[in-house]
Short mmCIF file of C-alpha atoms in Angstrom, two decimals:
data_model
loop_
_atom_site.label_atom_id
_atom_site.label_comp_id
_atom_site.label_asym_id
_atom_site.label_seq_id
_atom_site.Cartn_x
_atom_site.Cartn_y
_atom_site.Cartn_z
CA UNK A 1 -0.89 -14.94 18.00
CA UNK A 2 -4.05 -13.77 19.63
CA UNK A 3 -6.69 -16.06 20.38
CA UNK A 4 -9.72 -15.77 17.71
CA UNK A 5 -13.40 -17.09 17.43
CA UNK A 6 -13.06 -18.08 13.90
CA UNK A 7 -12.65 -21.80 13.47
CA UNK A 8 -9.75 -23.74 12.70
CA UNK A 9 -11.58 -25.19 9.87
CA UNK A 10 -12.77 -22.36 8.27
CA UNK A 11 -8.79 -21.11 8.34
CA UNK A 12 -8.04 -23.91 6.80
CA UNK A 13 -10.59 -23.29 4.10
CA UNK A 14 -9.27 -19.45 3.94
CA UNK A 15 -5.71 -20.79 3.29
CA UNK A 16 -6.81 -22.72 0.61
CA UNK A 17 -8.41 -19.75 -0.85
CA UNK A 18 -5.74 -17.17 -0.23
CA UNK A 19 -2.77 -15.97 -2.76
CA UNK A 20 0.18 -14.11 -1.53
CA UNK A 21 0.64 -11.74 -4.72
CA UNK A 22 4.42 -10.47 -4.71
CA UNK A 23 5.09 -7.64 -7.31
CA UNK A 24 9.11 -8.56 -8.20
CA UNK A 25 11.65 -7.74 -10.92
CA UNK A 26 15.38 -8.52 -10.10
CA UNK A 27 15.56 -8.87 -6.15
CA UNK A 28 16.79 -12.62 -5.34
CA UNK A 29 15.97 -12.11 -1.83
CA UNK A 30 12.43 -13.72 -3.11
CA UNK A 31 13.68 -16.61 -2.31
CA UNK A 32 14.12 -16.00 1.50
CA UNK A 33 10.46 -14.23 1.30
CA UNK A 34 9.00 -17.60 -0.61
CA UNK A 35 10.62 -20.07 2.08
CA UNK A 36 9.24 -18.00 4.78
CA UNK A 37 5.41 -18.71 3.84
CA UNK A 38 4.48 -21.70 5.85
CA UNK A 39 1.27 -21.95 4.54
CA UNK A 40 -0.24 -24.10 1.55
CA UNK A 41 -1.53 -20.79 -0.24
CA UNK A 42 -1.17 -19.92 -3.84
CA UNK A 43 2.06 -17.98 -4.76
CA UNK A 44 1.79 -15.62 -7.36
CA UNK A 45 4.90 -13.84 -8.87
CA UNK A 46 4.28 -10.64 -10.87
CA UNK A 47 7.66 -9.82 -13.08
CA UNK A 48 8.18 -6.37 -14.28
CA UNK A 49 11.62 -6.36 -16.43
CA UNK A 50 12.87 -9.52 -14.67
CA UNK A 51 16.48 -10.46 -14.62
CA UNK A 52 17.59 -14.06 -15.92
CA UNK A 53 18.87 -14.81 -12.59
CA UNK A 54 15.20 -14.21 -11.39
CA UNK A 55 13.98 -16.04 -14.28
CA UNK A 56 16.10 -18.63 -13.17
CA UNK A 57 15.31 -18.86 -9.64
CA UNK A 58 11.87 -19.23 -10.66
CA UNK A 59 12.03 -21.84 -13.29
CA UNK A 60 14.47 -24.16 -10.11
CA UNK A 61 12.12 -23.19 -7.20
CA UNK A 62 10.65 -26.66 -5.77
CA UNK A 63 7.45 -24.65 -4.89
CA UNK A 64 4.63 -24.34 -7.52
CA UNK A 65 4.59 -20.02 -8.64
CA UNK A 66 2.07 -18.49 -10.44
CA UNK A 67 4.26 -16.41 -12.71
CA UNK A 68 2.29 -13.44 -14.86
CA UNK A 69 4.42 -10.29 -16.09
CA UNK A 70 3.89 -7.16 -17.39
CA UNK A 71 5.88 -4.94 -19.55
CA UNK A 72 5.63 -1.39 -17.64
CA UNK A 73 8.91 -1.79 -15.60
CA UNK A 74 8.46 -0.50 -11.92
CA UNK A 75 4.62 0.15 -12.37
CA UNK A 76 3.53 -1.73 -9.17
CA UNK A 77 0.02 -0.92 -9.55
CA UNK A 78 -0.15 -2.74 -12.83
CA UNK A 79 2.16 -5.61 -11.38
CA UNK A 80 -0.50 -5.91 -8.57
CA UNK A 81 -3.70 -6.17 -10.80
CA UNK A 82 -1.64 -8.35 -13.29
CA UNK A 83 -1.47 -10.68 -9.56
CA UNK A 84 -4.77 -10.38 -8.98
CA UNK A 85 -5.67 -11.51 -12.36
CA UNK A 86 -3.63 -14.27 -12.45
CA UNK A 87 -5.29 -16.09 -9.53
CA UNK A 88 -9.26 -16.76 -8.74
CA UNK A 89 -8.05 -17.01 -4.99
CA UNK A 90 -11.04 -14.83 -2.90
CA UNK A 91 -8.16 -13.64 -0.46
CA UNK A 92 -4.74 -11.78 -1.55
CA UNK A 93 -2.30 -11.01 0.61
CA UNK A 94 0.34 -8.18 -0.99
CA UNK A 95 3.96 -9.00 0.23
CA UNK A 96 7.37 -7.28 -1.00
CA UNK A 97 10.29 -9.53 -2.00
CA UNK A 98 12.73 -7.67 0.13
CA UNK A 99 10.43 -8.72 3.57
CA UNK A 100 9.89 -12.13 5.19
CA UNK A 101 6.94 -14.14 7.33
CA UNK A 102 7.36 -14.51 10.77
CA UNK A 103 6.04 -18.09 11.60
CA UNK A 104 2.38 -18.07 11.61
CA UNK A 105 2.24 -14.57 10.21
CA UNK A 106 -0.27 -16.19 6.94
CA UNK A 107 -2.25 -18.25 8.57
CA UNK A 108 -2.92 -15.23 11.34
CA UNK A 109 -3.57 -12.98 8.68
CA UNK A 110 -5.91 -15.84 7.02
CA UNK A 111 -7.76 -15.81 10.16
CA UNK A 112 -8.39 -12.10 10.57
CA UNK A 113 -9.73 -11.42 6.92
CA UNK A 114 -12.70 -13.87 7.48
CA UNK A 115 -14.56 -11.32 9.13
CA UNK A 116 -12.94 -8.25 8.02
CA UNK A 117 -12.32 -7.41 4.22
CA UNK A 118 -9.43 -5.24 5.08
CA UNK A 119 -6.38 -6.11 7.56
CA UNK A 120 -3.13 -4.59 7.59
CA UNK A 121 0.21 -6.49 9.59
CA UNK A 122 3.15 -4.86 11.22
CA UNK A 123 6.95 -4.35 9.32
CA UNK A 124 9.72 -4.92 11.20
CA UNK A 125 12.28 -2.43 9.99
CA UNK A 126 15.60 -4.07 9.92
CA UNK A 127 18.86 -2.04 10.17
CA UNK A 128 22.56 -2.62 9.93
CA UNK A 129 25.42 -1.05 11.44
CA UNK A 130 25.21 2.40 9.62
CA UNK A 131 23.69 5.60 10.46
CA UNK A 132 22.05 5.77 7.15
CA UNK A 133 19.97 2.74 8.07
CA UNK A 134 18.89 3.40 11.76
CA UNK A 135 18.02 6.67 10.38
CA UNK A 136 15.81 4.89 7.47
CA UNK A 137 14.34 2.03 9.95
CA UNK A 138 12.80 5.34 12.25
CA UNK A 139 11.60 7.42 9.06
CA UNK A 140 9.96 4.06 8.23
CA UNK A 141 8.45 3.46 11.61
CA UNK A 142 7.24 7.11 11.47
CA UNK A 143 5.94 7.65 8.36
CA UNK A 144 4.43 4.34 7.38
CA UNK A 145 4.22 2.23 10.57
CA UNK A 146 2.79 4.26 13.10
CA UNK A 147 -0.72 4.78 12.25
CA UNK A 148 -3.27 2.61 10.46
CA UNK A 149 -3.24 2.25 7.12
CA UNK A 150 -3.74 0.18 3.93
CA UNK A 151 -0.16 0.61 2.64
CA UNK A 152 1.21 -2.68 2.13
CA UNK A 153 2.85 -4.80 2.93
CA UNK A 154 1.85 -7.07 4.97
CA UNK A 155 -1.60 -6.70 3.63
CA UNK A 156 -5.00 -8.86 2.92
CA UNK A 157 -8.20 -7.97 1.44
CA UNK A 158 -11.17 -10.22 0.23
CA UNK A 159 -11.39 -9.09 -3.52
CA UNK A 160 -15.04 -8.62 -2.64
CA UNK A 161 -14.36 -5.12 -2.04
CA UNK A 162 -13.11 -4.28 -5.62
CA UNK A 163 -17.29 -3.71 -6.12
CA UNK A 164 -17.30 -1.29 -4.23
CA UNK A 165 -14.31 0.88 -4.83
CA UNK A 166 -14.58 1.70 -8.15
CA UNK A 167 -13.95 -1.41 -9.39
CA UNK A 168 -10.27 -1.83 -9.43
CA UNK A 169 -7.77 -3.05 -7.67
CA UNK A 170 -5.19 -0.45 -8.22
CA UNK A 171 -4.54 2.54 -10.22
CA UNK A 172 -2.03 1.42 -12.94
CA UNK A 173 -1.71 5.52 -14.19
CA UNK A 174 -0.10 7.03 -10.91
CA UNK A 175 2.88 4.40 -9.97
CA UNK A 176 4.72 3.66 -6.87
CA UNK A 177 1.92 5.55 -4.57
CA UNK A 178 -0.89 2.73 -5.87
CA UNK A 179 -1.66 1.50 -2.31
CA UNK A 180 -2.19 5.04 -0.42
CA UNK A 181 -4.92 5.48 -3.36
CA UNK A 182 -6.47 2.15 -2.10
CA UNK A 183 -6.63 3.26 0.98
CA UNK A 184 -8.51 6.80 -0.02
CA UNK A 185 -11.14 4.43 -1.92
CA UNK A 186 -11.61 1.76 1.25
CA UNK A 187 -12.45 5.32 3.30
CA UNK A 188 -14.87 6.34 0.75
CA UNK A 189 -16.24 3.09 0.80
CA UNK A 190 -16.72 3.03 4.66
CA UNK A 191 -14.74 0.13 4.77
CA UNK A 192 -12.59 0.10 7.95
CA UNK A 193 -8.60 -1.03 7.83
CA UNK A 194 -8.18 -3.35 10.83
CA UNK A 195 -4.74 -3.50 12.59
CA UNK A 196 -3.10 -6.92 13.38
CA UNK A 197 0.14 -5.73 15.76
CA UNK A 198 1.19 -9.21 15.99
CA UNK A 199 1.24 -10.35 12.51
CA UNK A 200 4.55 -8.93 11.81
CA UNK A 201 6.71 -9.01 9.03
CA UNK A 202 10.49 -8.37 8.56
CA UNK A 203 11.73 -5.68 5.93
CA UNK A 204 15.39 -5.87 4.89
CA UNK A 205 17.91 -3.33 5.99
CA UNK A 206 18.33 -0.69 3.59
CA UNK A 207 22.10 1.15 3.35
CA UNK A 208 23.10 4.68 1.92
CA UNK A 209 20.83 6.79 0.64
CA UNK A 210 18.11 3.96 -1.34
CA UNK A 211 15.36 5.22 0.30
CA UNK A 212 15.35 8.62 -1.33
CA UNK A 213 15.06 6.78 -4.78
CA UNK A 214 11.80 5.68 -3.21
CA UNK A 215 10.61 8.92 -2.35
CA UNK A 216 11.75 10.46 -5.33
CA UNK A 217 9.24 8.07 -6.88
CA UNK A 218 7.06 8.67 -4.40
CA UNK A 219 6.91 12.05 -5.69
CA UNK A 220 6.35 10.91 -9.05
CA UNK A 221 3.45 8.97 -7.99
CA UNK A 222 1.75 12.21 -6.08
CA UNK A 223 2.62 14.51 -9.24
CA UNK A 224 0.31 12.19 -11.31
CA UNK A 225 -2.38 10.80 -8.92
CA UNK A 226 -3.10 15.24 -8.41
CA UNK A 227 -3.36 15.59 -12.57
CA UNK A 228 -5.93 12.78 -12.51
CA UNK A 229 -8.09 13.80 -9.50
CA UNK A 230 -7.45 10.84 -7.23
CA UNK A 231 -5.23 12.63 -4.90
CA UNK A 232 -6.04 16.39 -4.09
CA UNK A 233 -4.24 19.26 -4.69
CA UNK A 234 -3.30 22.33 -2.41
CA UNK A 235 -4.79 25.75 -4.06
CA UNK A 236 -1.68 26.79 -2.61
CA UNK A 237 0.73 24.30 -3.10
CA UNK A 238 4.66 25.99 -1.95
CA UNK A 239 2.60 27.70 1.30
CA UNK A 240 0.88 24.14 2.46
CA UNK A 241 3.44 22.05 1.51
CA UNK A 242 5.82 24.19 3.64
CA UNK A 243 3.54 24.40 6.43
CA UNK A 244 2.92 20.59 5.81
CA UNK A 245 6.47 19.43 6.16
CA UNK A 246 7.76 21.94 9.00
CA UNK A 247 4.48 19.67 11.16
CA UNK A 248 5.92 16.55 10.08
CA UNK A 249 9.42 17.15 10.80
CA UNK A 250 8.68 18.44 14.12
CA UNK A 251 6.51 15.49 15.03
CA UNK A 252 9.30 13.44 13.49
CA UNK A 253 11.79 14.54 16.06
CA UNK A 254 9.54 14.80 19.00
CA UNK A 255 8.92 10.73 18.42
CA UNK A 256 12.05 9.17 16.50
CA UNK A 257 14.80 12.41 17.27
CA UNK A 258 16.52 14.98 15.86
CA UNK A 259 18.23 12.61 13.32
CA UNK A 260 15.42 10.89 12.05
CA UNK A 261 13.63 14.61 11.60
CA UNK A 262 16.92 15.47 9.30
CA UNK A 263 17.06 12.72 7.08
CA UNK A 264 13.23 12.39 6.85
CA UNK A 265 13.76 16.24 5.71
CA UNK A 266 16.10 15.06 2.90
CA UNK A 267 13.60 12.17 2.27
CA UNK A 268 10.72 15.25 1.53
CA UNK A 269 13.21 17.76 -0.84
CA UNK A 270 13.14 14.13 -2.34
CA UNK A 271 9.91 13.66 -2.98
CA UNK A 272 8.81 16.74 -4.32
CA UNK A 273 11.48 17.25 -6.25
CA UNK A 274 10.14 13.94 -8.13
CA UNK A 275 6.56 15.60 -8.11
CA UNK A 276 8.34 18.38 -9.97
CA UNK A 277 10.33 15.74 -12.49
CA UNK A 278 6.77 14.74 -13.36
CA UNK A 279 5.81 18.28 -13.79
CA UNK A 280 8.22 19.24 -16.12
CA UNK A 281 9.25 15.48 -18.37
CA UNK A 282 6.17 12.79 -17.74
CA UNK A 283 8.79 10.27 -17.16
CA UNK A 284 6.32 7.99 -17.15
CA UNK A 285 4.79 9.00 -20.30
CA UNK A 286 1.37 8.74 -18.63
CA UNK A 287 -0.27 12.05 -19.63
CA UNK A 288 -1.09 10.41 -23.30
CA UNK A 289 -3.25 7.70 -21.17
CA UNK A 290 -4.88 10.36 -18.80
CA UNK A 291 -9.05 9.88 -19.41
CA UNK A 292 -10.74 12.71 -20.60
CA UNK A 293 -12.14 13.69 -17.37
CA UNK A 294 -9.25 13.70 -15.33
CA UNK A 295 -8.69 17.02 -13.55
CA UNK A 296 -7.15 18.23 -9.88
CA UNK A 297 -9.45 18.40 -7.37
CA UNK A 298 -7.76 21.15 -5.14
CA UNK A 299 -8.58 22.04 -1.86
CA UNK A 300 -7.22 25.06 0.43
CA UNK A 301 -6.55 22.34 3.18
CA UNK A 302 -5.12 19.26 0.99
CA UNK A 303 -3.83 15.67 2.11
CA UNK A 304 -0.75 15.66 3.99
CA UNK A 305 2.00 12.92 2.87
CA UNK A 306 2.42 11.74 6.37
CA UNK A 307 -0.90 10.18 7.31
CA UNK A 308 -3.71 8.37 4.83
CA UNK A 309 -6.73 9.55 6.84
CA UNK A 310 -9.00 11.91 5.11
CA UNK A 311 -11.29 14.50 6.91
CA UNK A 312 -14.79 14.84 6.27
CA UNK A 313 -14.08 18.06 3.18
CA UNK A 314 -11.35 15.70 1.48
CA UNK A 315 -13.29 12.20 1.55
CA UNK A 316 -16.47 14.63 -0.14
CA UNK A 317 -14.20 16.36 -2.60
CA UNK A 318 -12.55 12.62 -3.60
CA UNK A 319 -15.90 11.03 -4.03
CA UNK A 320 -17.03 14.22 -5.98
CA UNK A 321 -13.82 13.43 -8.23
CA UNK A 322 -14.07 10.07 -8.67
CA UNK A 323 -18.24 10.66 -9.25
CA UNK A 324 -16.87 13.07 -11.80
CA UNK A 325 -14.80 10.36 -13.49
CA UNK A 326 -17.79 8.14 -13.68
CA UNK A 327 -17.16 5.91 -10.59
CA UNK A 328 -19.96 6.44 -7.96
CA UNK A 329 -18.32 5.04 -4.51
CA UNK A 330 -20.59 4.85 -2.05
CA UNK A 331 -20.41 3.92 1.71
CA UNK A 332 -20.86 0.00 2.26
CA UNK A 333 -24.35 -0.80 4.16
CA UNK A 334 -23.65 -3.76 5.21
CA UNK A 335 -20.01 -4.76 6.29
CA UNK A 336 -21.47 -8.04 7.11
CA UNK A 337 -21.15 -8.88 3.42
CA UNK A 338 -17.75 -9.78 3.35
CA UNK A 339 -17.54 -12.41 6.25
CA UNK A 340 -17.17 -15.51 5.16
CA UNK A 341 -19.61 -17.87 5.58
CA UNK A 342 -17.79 -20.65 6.88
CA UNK A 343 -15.97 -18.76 10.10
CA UNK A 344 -18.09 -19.60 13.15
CA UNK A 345 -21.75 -17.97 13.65
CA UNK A 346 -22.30 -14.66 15.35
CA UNK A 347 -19.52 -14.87 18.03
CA UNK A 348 -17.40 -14.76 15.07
CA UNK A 349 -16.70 -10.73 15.29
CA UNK A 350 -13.18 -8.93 14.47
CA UNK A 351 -9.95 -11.05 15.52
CA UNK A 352 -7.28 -7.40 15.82
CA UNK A 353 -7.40 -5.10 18.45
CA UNK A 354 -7.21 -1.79 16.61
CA UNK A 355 -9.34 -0.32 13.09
CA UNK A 356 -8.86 2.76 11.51
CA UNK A 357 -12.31 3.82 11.37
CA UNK A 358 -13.02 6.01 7.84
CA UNK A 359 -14.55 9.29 7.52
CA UNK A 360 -18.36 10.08 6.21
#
């Protein structure tokens, strides 16, 4: 790991007041995920429909688990806040039960969020000997891995921030896109997501065609988070989202190959055909629980899907929304108030090499 000017005893002090939250409902690979955190943090398990093997596992583990569940099966947002809630830990760091810790991946990770609220690690994609799953490990890399972001995981925020971006953790309405909204409210906060390359992760190989039940959700997730006004919508949806996607796909071959660019095209009919599904049925059955002042907040020039970074018009037209819906996000002064006061004095500055600087 890199070399930092953060004190070893202050880490020590952040690990004691960290919590890696995992959202989880039948995947037994938690237990390779659990035995790869090699730090003395607090574990927190948040069930949604668990299995009784899982129930199991948990109730044998040797390790003390914070166990909290919910009852909206799949809603991750909700399984996140239910995390959060669970623990009075000032640091949580979001993990996936399907990934693992390289050695000294928590404590690095520990380090960096000191002295900035916001840090985001590196996944590993891991891949067997299909074509379905080098095709899903480059689609990964491309659209998630290869530009800065809050999706998670590996991520770590100090809960500080919840203050000032709107006051929640995670929207529990739009499911299975809740962290790419947490990353539109960090850039209307002005709070910065900082990159830390070497703090990687490993995510499990995924075989057949999985991953387009993930972006069929994905879709799901977009369909509702544009009814409620925290994603935007195109004024012309078919024409942008056509011109959106023929972009992508040729960036996606120009950087992972032609391959990549034709499953990652089967990976997009995906996805908006689940925005449609939510169109048409509310599988969700979330439109009942919509407030009263949600609305779209459309835009000629909306957010692509590939990329979290808003331009100046969108991060105005979100804040107007979210204004709208009574929750006034302003830009953060002072940065400065989320270093911890027990990291070394004023040499202490930002331990990655790379931030994702937000809009105005």
């Amino acid at each position: 790991m890199a070399t930092d000017p953060v004190d070893e005893a202050a880490v020590d002090k952040g690990i004691a007041r960290t919590a890696v939250v995992i959202a989880l409902r039948d995947d037994l690979r938690i237990a390779d995920c659990i035995d790869s955190i090699d730090e003395d943090v607090e574990i927190v398990l948040a069930l949604n429909g668990p299995s009784k093997a899982i129930l199991k596992l948990i109730e044998e583990h040797p390790r003390p688990l914070t166990v909290t569940e919910i009852e909206d099966v799949g809603n991750l947002g909700a399984a996140y806040n239910a995390g959060a809630a669970a623990t009075d830990r000032q640091y949580l760091l979001l993990m996936d039960s399907d990934c693992t810790f390289a050695p000294g991946v928590v404590r690095a990770m520990v380090r960096a969020v000191l002295t900035d609220p916001v840090v985001k690690g590196q996944v590993v994609y891991g891949e067997s000997e299909g074509l379905l799953s080098r095709l899903t490990a480059r689609v990964r890399e491309f659209d998630e891995g290869d530009y800065i972001s809050a999706l998670s995981p590996p991520l770590i925020y100090n809960r500080a921030i919840v203050d000032h971006i709107g006051g929640y953790h995670f929207d529990e309405l739009i499911h299975w896109c809740e962290d790419r909204e947490f990353d539109f409210r960090l850039q209307l906060a002005g709070i910065p997501v900082v990159y830390l390359p070497e703090a990687r992760i490993f995510h499990d190989a995924q075989h057949g065609f999985a991953n387009m039940r993930s972006y069929f959700r994905y879709g799901v997730g977009e369909g509702i988070a544009q009814e409620t006004g925290v994603f935007t919508t195109p004024a012309v949806p078919v024409v942008w989202r056509l011109f959106e996607a023929s972009r992508t796909l040729v960036h996606c071959a120009r950087d992972k190959g032609v391959g990549a660019a034709a499953y990652y095209a089967l990976l997009k009919a995906a996805f908006h055909t689940g925005t449609v599904h939510h169109l048409l049925n509310d599988p969700y059955r979330v439109r009942d629980r919509y407030p009263a002042s949600a609305k779209r907040a459309r835009m000629v020039r909306s957010i692509p899907q590939h990329s979290t970074r808003l331009t100046r018009a969108q991060t105005r037209r979100l804040r107007r929304a979210h204004w709208e819906a009574g929750r006034r996000i302003e830009k953060v002064a002072d940065l400065s108030v989320f270093h911890d006061t027990d990291a070394a004095g004023p040499a202490a500055g930002s331990v990655a090499g790379q931030a994702r600087q937000p809009q105005e």
